[in-house]
């Protein structure tokens, strides 16, 4: 029952996105142009070192994700959302949004990685680990940001609040992700990286459970 | 008068902390010397801040359970008091850092954790002020409070594992808490100091709650 609801909600979100393609195109263009701007601002340095490469990647990704996710609960008007809530349980609504945003963010980060390689070069020695790290990160970042966007959508200044509420909550995840991607960049073995994978998995799980518990209170107006 | 015995206790304990803290006997440890007296102030501020944030989140959970207005008032005032003590903790910590490490701010996991905690709760206050409807404000900020508190606590525990140890005493070394490494003549001031500052925080919180109830 729950699975069926989630599946149809995700399908609905996907169709909605395809009908309003300018929104997603805007975000894709945002990623490409922000990478290009960083490339131009690092031109005079000749070679960008791997620490900067890593930090810049996650900062770009974080801003892009924040833009992408902040639309989640404001793109459709309130009345239509009430209608969804009469159809589906709050758990499946939040889960479908988290999964949808997670997929979107994974796609965004892959695009970001590709454009990043084109302009700034590939510093990651272990590409598979880097992509895995980005994938696990997408789940966690999407759960935190989806929940925060649900909270901030209830206020008037949605985007400012989204940023100030989101950044402190994203930092723990982001710091571990940066450590893990550092492992991927320096080519450290899988065994050393395992601790970080476990930590990210733990954080993802806790944030997901929290979102599932707290979201029903949020939409009950 | 009967109900006020704990306020008298707070005054006596804090007077004791200040007098014994400034004039008592302290060990002369290399590098920090007399600044070790800041232990009675700086460390207690963080204890109180964490206690206040715990109180805040407990009352937020209670609010979501029964939607009682007074639980929301306690939650926000506990958070406010926690922020006050957090700022005091940062200021006393910066003074101490300047004298023992030579810089106002250093790259240290405990400092990062403290800064994130303060940012989180300042965001909580901004979130509250941007909502007009009282019921909605209470409910949404309670949700954020619980969500943020859990992540904040996780962060404090995870952070030391990420960086190569902290330069705060007690991290990565044999003792889990800096209290255990200090001598007994400091402990007889330190423990009452924690209690004294906590009682003071409760007092501030109580006054603020009364003020808010009067404003209703």
Tab-separated table of C-alpha atoms in Angstrom:
chain	number	residue	atom	x	y	z
A	1	UNK	CA	0.000	0.000	0.000
A	2	UNK	CA	2.679	2.427	1.129
A	3	UNK	CA	4.973	1.367	-1.706
A	4	UNK	CA	2.220	1.865	-4.258
A	5	UNK	CA	1.473	5.331	-2.906
A	6	UNK	CA	5.126	6.299	-2.980
A	7	UNK	CA	5.517	5.024	-6.513
A	8	UNK	CA	2.583	6.972	-7.856
A	9	UNK	CA	3.630	10.125	-5.967
A	10	UNK	CA	7.129	9.946	-7.459
A	11	UNK	CA	5.648	9.347	-10.912
A	12	UNK	CA	3.426	12.371	-10.382
A	13	UNK	CA	6.404	14.530	-9.375
A	14	UNK	CA	8.357	13.341	-12.383
A	15	UNK	CA	5.544	14.125	-14.796
A	16	UNK	CA	5.053	17.511	-13.186
A	17	UNK	CA	8.759	18.235	-13.632
A	18	UNK	CA	8.658	17.212	-17.281
A	19	UNK	CA	5.741	19.550	-17.961
A	20	UNK	CA	7.535	22.475	-16.422
A	21	UNK	CA	10.921	21.759	-17.893
A	22	UNK	CA	12.233	25.301	-17.490
A	23	UNK	CA	12.613	24.775	-13.721
A	24	UNK	CA	14.903	21.781	-14.003
A	25	UNK	CA	16.739	23.323	-16.956
A	26	UNK	CA	17.357	26.393	-14.856
A	27	UNK	CA	19.041	24.306	-12.164
A	28	UNK	CA	21.140	22.379	-14.675
A	29	UNK	CA	22.300	25.651	-16.193
A	30	UNK	CA	22.983	26.962	-12.692
A	31	UNK	CA	25.377	24.050	-12.045
A	32	UNK	CA	27.164	24.451	-15.368
A	33	UNK	CA	27.591	28.207	-15.034
A	34	UNK	CA	28.730	28.065	-11.399
A	35	UNK	CA	31.425	25.510	-12.359
A	36	UNK	CA	32.470	27.757	-15.223
A	37	UNK	CA	32.669	30.765	-12.908
A	38	UNK	CA	34.872	28.788	-10.520
A	39	UNK	CA	37.049	27.727	-13.448
A	40	UNK	CA	37.478	31.368	-14.491
A	41	UNK	CA	38.260	32.511	-10.962
A	42	UNK	CA	40.952	29.838	-10.610
A	43	UNK	CA	42.528	30.553	-14.016
A	44	UNK	CA	45.381	32.634	-12.638
A	45	UNK	CA	46.400	29.927	-10.145
A	46	UNK	CA	47.326	27.604	-13.050
A	47	UNK	CA	46.895	24.449	-11.018
A	48	UNK	CA	44.219	23.912	-8.429
A	49	UNK	CA	45.278	21.599	-5.591
A	50	UNK	CA	43.197	18.623	-4.577
A	51	UNK	CA	42.002	20.056	-1.225
A	52	UNK	CA	40.565	23.124	-2.946
A	53	UNK	CA	39.138	20.928	-5.689
A	54	UNK	CA	37.321	18.850	-3.089
A	55	UNK	CA	36.025	21.753	-1.004
A	56	UNK	CA	34.844	23.646	-4.085
A	57	UNK	CA	32.999	20.613	-5.428
A	58	UNK	CA	30.939	20.190	-2.266
A	59	UNK	CA	30.218	23.893	-1.858
A	60	UNK	CA	28.955	24.112	-5.464
A	61	UNK	CA	26.909	20.974	-4.996
A	62	UNK	CA	25.415	22.211	-1.738
A	63	UNK	CA	24.222	25.477	-3.257
A	64	UNK	CA	22.829	23.718	-6.319
A	65	UNK	CA	20.977	21.234	-4.117
A	66	UNK	CA	19.593	23.979	-1.960
A	67	UNK	CA	18.151	25.667	-5.055
A	68	UNK	CA	16.775	22.414	-6.390
A	69	UNK	CA	15.144	21.298	-3.143
A	70	UNK	CA	13.777	24.660	-2.014
A	71	UNK	CA	11.026	24.353	-4.651
A	72	UNK	CA	9.747	21.040	-3.306
A	73	UNK	CA	6.845	22.301	-1.252
A	74	UNK	CA	6.210	25.684	-2.839
A	75	UNK	CA	5.898	24.781	-6.519
A	76	UNK	CA	2.396	23.434	-6.022
A	77	UNK	CA	-0.144	25.578	-4.239
A	78	UNK	CA	-1.380	24.777	-0.745
A	79	UNK	CA	-4.841	23.635	-1.790
A	80	UNK	CA	-3.479	21.012	-4.099
A	81	UNK	CA	-1.198	19.770	-1.329
A	82	UNK	CA	-4.176	19.386	0.995
A	83	UNK	CA	-5.723	17.270	-1.716
A	84	UNK	CA	-2.644	14.990	-1.833
A	85	UNK	CA	-2.756	14.654	1.914
A	86	UNK	CA	-6.298	13.373	1.774
A	87	UNK	CA	-5.194	10.772	-0.748
A	88	UNK	CA	-1.928	9.551	0.758
A	89	UNK	CA	-0.427	9.128	4.212
A	90	UNK	CA	2.066	11.787	5.334
A	91	UNK	CA	4.819	9.174	5.535
A	92	UNK	CA	4.498	8.310	1.877
A	93	UNK	CA	4.380	11.993	0.940
A	94	UNK	CA	7.662	12.790	2.692
A	95	UNK	CA	9.310	9.534	1.576
A	96	UNK	CA	8.350	10.133	-2.049
A	97	UNK	CA	9.694	13.684	-1.869
A	98	UNK	CA	12.956	12.499	-0.279
A	99	UNK	CA	13.439	9.763	-2.882
A	100	UNK	CA	12.594	12.106	-5.729
A	101	UNK	CA	14.932	14.821	-4.447
A	102	UNK	CA	17.644	12.221	-3.781
A	103	UNK	CA	17.451	11.000	-7.381
A	104	UNK	CA	17.445	14.567	-8.659
A	105	UNK	CA	20.463	15.418	-6.539
A	106	UNK	CA	22.343	12.327	-7.629
A	107	UNK	CA	21.761	13.303	-11.247
A	108	UNK	CA	22.791	16.882	-10.465
A	109	UNK	CA	25.979	15.769	-8.738
A	110	UNK	CA	26.912	13.458	-11.609
A	111	UNK	CA	26.431	16.342	-14.029
A	112	UNK	CA	28.417	18.580	-11.720
A	113	UNK	CA	31.211	15.985	-11.575
A	114	UNK	CA	31.351	15.669	-15.366
A	115	UNK	CA	31.422	19.426	-15.975
A	116	UNK	CA	33.908	19.720	-13.158
A	117	UNK	CA	36.231	17.174	-14.824
A	118	UNK	CA	35.974	19.048	-18.131
A	119	UNK	CA	36.989	22.397	-16.689
A	120	UNK	CA	39.019	21.730	-13.563
A	121	UNK	CA	40.380	18.248	-14.239
A	122	UNK	CA	39.773	14.994	-12.421
A	123	UNK	CA	41.559	14.733	-9.093
A	124	UNK	CA	39.807	11.616	-7.826
A	125	UNK	CA	42.015	8.545	-8.119
A	126	UNK	CA	39.237	6.203	-7.103
A	127	UNK	CA	36.277	7.288	-9.242
A	128	UNK	CA	33.977	4.506	-8.087
A	129	UNK	CA	34.446	5.473	-4.454
A	130	UNK	CA	33.856	9.118	-5.306
A	131	UNK	CA	30.591	8.330	-7.077
A	132	UNK	CA	29.465	6.037	-4.246
A	133	UNK	CA	30.258	8.811	-1.807
A	134	UNK	CA	28.225	11.278	-3.863
A	135	UNK	CA	25.360	8.798	-3.961
A	136	UNK	CA	25.267	8.223	-0.217
A	137	UNK	CA	25.560	11.963	0.247
A	138	UNK	CA	22.580	12.600	-2.021
A	139	UNK	CA	20.334	10.485	0.199
A	140	UNK	CA	21.368	12.291	3.379
A	141	UNK	CA	21.427	15.797	1.951
A	142	UNK	CA	18.061	15.224	0.312
A	143	UNK	CA	16.497	14.010	3.582
A	144	UNK	CA	17.797	16.990	5.549
A	145	UNK	CA	16.939	19.544	2.884
A	146	UNK	CA	13.504	18.107	2.092
A	147	UNK	CA	12.575	18.311	5.769
A	148	UNK	CA	13.993	21.848	6.033
A	149	UNK	CA	12.159	22.934	2.894
A	150	UNK	CA	8.942	21.530	4.350
A	151	UNK	CA	9.534	23.653	7.448
A	152	UNK	CA	10.529	26.812	5.608
A	153	UNK	CA	7.713	26.527	3.064
A	154	UNK	CA	5.341	27.438	5.903
A	155	UNK	CA	6.956	30.854	6.231
A	156	UNK	CA	7.073	33.870	3.947
A	157	UNK	CA	10.795	34.219	3.230
A	158	UNK	CA	11.282	30.674	2.041
A	159	UNK	CA	14.762	30.782	0.539
A	160	UNK	CA	16.571	32.766	3.258
A	161	UNK	CA	15.159	30.526	5.955
A	162	UNK	CA	15.969	27.444	3.924
A	163	UNK	CA	19.621	28.508	3.909
A	164	UNK	CA	19.981	29.486	7.550
A	165	UNK	CA	18.057	26.463	8.813
A	166	UNK	CA	19.740	24.095	6.401
A	167	UNK	CA	23.437	24.962	6.653
A	168	UNK	CA	24.026	24.112	10.323
A	169	UNK	CA	22.112	20.858	9.870
A	170	UNK	CA	23.983	19.907	6.699
A	171	UNK	CA	27.431	20.518	8.142
A	172	UNK	CA	27.894	17.221	10.028
A	173	UNK	CA	27.037	15.263	6.896
A	174	UNK	CA	29.095	17.529	4.694
A	175	UNK	CA	32.219	17.228	6.848
A	176	UNK	CA	32.086	13.422	6.742
A	177	UNK	CA	31.421	13.494	2.997
A	178	UNK	CA	34.443	15.724	2.467
A	179	UNK	CA	36.586	13.312	4.495
A	180	UNK	CA	35.331	10.390	2.430
A	181	UNK	CA	35.877	12.132	-0.894
A	182	UNK	CA	39.354	13.016	0.319
A	183	UNK	CA	39.932	9.267	0.657
A	184	UNK	CA	38.689	8.836	-2.924
A	185	UNK	CA	40.981	11.618	-4.130
A	186	UNK	CA	44.121	10.331	-2.453
A	187	UNK	CA	43.272	6.760	-3.414
A	188	UNK	CA	43.166	5.393	0.125
A	189	UNK	CA	42.005	1.788	0.419
A	190	UNK	CA	38.390	0.763	0.831
A	191	UNK	CA	38.994	-0.488	4.347
A	192	UNK	CA	39.958	2.953	5.670
A	193	UNK	CA	36.993	4.524	3.937
A	194	UNK	CA	34.614	1.981	5.446
A	195	UNK	CA	34.331	3.916	8.734
A	196	UNK	CA	33.182	7.003	6.870
A	197	UNK	CA	30.703	4.984	4.801
A	198	UNK	CA	29.258	3.565	8.007
A	199	UNK	CA	29.067	7.009	9.615
A	200	UNK	CA	27.242	8.444	6.594
A	201	UNK	CA	24.898	5.455	6.528
A	202	UNK	CA	24.128	5.983	10.226
A	203	UNK	CA	23.454	9.693	9.759
A	204	UNK	CA	21.281	9.034	6.681
A	205	UNK	CA	19.239	6.479	8.602
A	206	UNK	CA	18.722	8.709	11.648
A	207	UNK	CA	17.725	11.734	9.573
A	208	UNK	CA	15.300	9.604	7.541
A	209	UNK	CA	13.652	8.196	10.673
A	210	UNK	CA	13.394	11.679	12.210
A	211	UNK	CA	11.785	13.027	9.046
A	212	UNK	CA	9.282	10.163	9.040
A	213	UNK	CA	8.350	10.785	12.679
A	214	UNK	CA	8.175	14.573	12.529
A	215	UNK	CA	6.609	15.214	9.136
A	216	UNK	CA	3.041	14.166	10.107
A	217	UNK	CA	3.029	17.010	12.658
A	218	UNK	CA	4.118	19.482	10.041
A	219	UNK	CA	1.286	19.165	7.573
A	220	UNK	CA	-1.489	18.824	10.144
A	221	UNK	CA	-2.816	22.368	9.969
B	1	UNK	CA	10.132	32.265	50.950
B	2	UNK	CA	9.839	28.491	51.082
B	3	UNK	CA	9.776	28.168	47.306
B	4	UNK	CA	12.785	30.416	46.945
B	5	UNK	CA	15.387	28.324	48.768
B	6	UNK	CA	17.008	27.316	45.477
B	7	UNK	CA	17.510	30.938	44.510
B	8	UNK	CA	19.319	31.550	47.797
B	9	UNK	CA	21.345	28.414	47.076
B	10	UNK	CA	22.229	29.803	43.631
B	11	UNK	CA	23.453	33.087	45.106
B	12	UNK	CA	25.504	31.342	47.808
B	13	UNK	CA	27.001	28.832	45.355
B	14	UNK	CA	27.943	31.529	42.855
B	15	UNK	CA	29.407	33.744	45.564
B	16	UNK	CA	31.424	30.725	46.707
B	17	UNK	CA	32.471	30.025	43.101
B	18	UNK	CA	33.681	33.554	42.549
B	19	UNK	CA	35.481	33.912	45.893
B	20	UNK	CA	37.010	30.428	45.980
B	21	UNK	CA	37.572	30.550	42.231
B	22	UNK	CA	39.694	33.673	42.368
B	23	UNK	CA	41.427	33.137	45.704
B	24	UNK	CA	41.560	29.349	46.053
B	25	UNK	CA	44.571	27.150	45.527
B	26	UNK	CA	45.125	25.918	41.964
B	27	UNK	CA	47.870	23.699	40.553
B	28	UNK	CA	50.396	25.501	38.373
B	29	UNK	CA	50.190	23.609	35.102
B	30	UNK	CA	52.619	24.571	32.410
B	31	UNK	CA	51.125	26.684	29.649
B	32	UNK	CA	47.940	27.730	31.360
B	33	UNK	CA	49.093	28.725	34.872
B	34	UNK	CA	46.549	30.946	36.626
B	35	UNK	CA	44.129	30.980	33.681
B	36	UNK	CA	43.013	27.545	34.866
B	37	UNK	CA	40.610	29.464	37.120
B	38	UNK	CA	38.545	30.038	33.986
B	39	UNK	CA	37.518	26.375	34.344
B	40	UNK	CA	34.953	27.443	36.940
B	41	UNK	CA	33.345	29.781	34.433
B	42	UNK	CA	34.029	28.658	30.866
B	43	UNK	CA	33.376	24.929	31.230
B	44	UNK	CA	30.262	25.512	33.348
B	45	UNK	CA	28.784	27.743	30.622
B	46	UNK	CA	28.866	24.832	28.153
B	47	UNK	CA	27.365	22.438	30.681
B	48	UNK	CA	24.529	24.888	31.262
B	49	UNK	CA	24.055	25.486	27.538
B	50	UNK	CA	23.686	21.756	26.826
B	51	UNK	CA	21.346	21.324	29.820
B	52	UNK	CA	19.177	24.216	28.617
B	53	UNK	CA	19.002	22.852	25.060
B	54	UNK	CA	17.986	19.466	26.507
B	55	UNK	CA	15.227	21.148	28.546
B	56	UNK	CA	14.124	22.996	25.410
B	57	UNK	CA	13.857	19.862	23.299
B	58	UNK	CA	12.010	17.948	26.053
B	59	UNK	CA	9.369	20.672	26.215
B	60	UNK	CA	9.166	20.782	22.422
B	61	UNK	CA	8.372	17.066	22.434
B	62	UNK	CA	5.810	17.668	25.168
B	63	UNK	CA	4.301	20.441	23.063
B	64	UNK	CA	3.853	18.104	20.100
B	65	UNK	CA	2.231	15.571	22.417
B	66	UNK	CA	-0.397	17.827	23.994
B	67	UNK	CA	-0.253	21.221	22.196
B	68	UNK	CA	-0.181	23.146	25.493
B	69	UNK	CA	0.866	26.762	25.082
B	70	UNK	CA	2.978	26.798	28.250
B	71	UNK	CA	5.241	23.998	27.005
B	72	UNK	CA	6.098	26.099	23.971
B	73	UNK	CA	6.939	29.088	26.173
B	74	UNK	CA	9.261	26.967	28.319
B	75	UNK	CA	10.902	25.510	25.197
B	76	UNK	CA	11.685	28.891	23.658
B	77	UNK	CA	12.893	30.453	26.893
B	78	UNK	CA	15.131	27.464	27.627
B	79	UNK	CA	16.603	27.893	24.138
B	80	UNK	CA	17.084	31.637	24.748
B	81	UNK	CA	18.853	31.010	28.056
B	82	UNK	CA	20.966	28.332	26.368
B	83	UNK	CA	22.005	30.814	23.671
B	84	UNK	CA	22.926	33.392	26.332
B	85	UNK	CA	25.148	30.892	28.128
B	86	UNK	CA	26.563	29.672	24.831
B	87	UNK	CA	27.650	33.199	23.933
B	88	UNK	CA	29.155	33.656	27.405
B	89	UNK	CA	30.921	30.319	26.940
B	90	UNK	CA	32.397	31.442	23.614
B	91	UNK	CA	33.551	34.780	25.081
B	92	UNK	CA	35.188	33.197	28.139
B	93	UNK	CA	36.647	30.515	25.879
B	94	UNK	CA	38.129	33.073	23.497
B	95	UNK	CA	39.765	34.908	26.377
B	96	UNK	CA	41.252	31.665	27.620
B	97	UNK	CA	42.365	30.662	24.125
B	98	UNK	CA	44.092	34.014	23.621
B	99	UNK	CA	46.162	33.511	26.754
B	100	UNK	CA	46.973	29.824	26.483
B	101	UNK	CA	47.019	29.146	22.720
B	102	UNK	CA	47.793	32.681	21.545
B	103	UNK	CA	44.779	33.058	19.260
B	104	UNK	CA	41.167	34.098	19.708
B	105	UNK	CA	39.883	31.264	17.537
B	106	UNK	CA	41.605	27.975	16.750
B	107	UNK	CA	40.759	25.031	14.531
B	108	UNK	CA	39.355	22.639	17.088
B	109	UNK	CA	36.462	20.194	17.018
B	110	UNK	CA	34.918	21.528	20.227
B	111	UNK	CA	34.913	25.081	18.892
B	112	UNK	CA	33.289	23.971	15.667
B	113	UNK	CA	30.633	22.063	17.581
B	114	UNK	CA	29.887	25.077	19.765
B	115	UNK	CA	29.616	27.400	16.770
B	116	UNK	CA	27.254	25.021	14.972
B	117	UNK	CA	25.101	24.699	18.084
B	118	UNK	CA	24.753	28.446	18.386
B	119	UNK	CA	24.022	28.866	14.656
B	120	UNK	CA	21.348	26.187	14.872
B	121	UNK	CA	19.573	27.799	17.786
B	122	UNK	CA	19.873	31.334	16.398
B	123	UNK	CA	18.206	29.960	13.255
B	124	UNK	CA	15.512	28.532	15.520
B	125	UNK	CA	14.840	32.019	16.899
B	126	UNK	CA	14.721	33.526	13.388
B	127	UNK	CA	12.303	30.786	12.318
B	128	UNK	CA	10.038	31.581	15.270
B	129	UNK	CA	10.015	35.285	14.527
B	130	UNK	CA	9.139	34.769	10.876
B	131	UNK	CA	5.882	32.998	11.757
B	132	UNK	CA	2.950	35.129	12.873
B	133	UNK	CA	0.289	32.672	13.914
B	134	UNK	CA	1.087	31.528	17.480
B	135	UNK	CA	-0.138	27.963	17.130
B	136	UNK	CA	1.653	27.434	13.852
B	137	UNK	CA	4.806	29.084	15.200
B	138	UNK	CA	4.862	26.808	18.233
B	139	UNK	CA	4.279	23.651	16.221
B	140	UNK	CA	6.750	24.330	13.413
B	141	UNK	CA	9.514	25.568	15.695
B	142	UNK	CA	9.035	22.521	17.948
B	143	UNK	CA	9.551	20.282	14.933
B	144	UNK	CA	12.697	22.145	13.938
B	145	UNK	CA	13.966	22.074	17.514
B	146	UNK	CA	13.721	18.279	17.748
B	147	UNK	CA	15.193	17.741	14.278
B	148	UNK	CA	18.094	20.118	14.914
B	149	UNK	CA	18.852	18.906	18.432
B	150	UNK	CA	19.321	15.280	17.355
B	151	UNK	CA	21.651	16.267	14.503
B	152	UNK	CA	23.554	18.652	16.801
B	153	UNK	CA	24.134	15.956	19.441
B	154	UNK	CA	25.224	13.457	16.773
B	155	UNK	CA	27.582	16.085	15.407
B	156	UNK	CA	29.240	16.633	18.777
B	157	UNK	CA	29.900	12.913	19.077
B	158	UNK	CA	31.038	12.381	15.487
B	159	UNK	CA	33.223	15.461	15.142
B	160	UNK	CA	36.183	14.395	17.317
B	161	UNK	CA	36.464	11.220	15.193
B	162	UNK	CA	36.906	13.292	12.037
B	163	UNK	CA	39.637	15.662	13.090
B	164	UNK	CA	42.922	14.527	14.513
B	165	UNK	CA	41.949	15.118	18.126
B	166	UNK	CA	41.183	18.314	19.934
B	167	UNK	CA	43.619	20.543	21.754
B	168	UNK	CA	41.122	20.752	24.557
B	169	UNK	CA	42.271	18.603	27.450
B	170	UNK	CA	40.485	15.284	27.746
B	171	UNK	CA	40.104	14.553	24.034
B	172	UNK	CA	41.860	11.485	22.791
B	173	UNK	CA	43.912	11.223	25.960
B	174	UNK	CA	43.333	8.744	28.784
B	175	UNK	CA	40.507	10.584	30.531
B	176	UNK	CA	37.121	11.152	28.925
B	177	UNK	CA	36.476	14.414	30.768
B	178	UNK	CA	38.835	17.204	31.736
B	179	UNK	CA	37.315	17.185	35.232
B	180	UNK	CA	38.978	13.890	36.039
B	181	UNK	CA	42.429	15.270	35.496
B	182	UNK	CA	42.112	18.175	37.892
B	183	UNK	CA	43.032	17.935	41.547
B	184	UNK	CA	40.591	17.552	44.416
B	185	UNK	CA	41.074	21.144	45.600
B	186	UNK	CA	39.696	22.281	42.252
B	187	UNK	CA	36.901	19.769	42.238
B	188	UNK	CA	35.399	21.178	45.434
B	189	UNK	CA	34.913	24.444	43.581
B	190	UNK	CA	34.102	23.038	40.149
B	191	UNK	CA	31.135	20.832	41.070
B	192	UNK	CA	29.352	23.516	43.141
B	193	UNK	CA	30.065	25.950	40.301
B	194	UNK	CA	28.202	23.764	37.781
B	195	UNK	CA	25.235	23.549	40.130
B	196	UNK	CA	25.327	27.272	40.844
B	197	UNK	CA	25.374	28.295	37.189
B	198	UNK	CA	22.611	25.799	36.365
B	199	UNK	CA	20.422	27.240	39.126
B	200	UNK	CA	21.130	30.744	37.867
B	201	UNK	CA	20.085	29.680	34.368
B	202	UNK	CA	16.845	28.230	35.762
B	203	UNK	CA	16.230	31.497	37.564
B	204	UNK	CA	16.736	33.555	34.404
B	205	UNK	CA	14.494	31.153	32.529
B	206	UNK	CA	11.768	31.371	35.189
B	207	UNK	CA	11.756	35.171	35.097
B	208	UNK	CA	11.580	35.184	31.295
B	209	UNK	CA	8.731	32.666	31.308
B	210	UNK	CA	6.770	34.782	33.809
B	211	UNK	CA	7.357	37.874	31.678
B	212	UNK	CA	6.091	36.068	28.603
B	213	UNK	CA	3.017	34.773	30.404
B	214	UNK	CA	2.219	38.302	31.547
B	215	UNK	CA	2.490	39.534	27.977
B	216	UNK	CA	-0.069	37.011	26.734
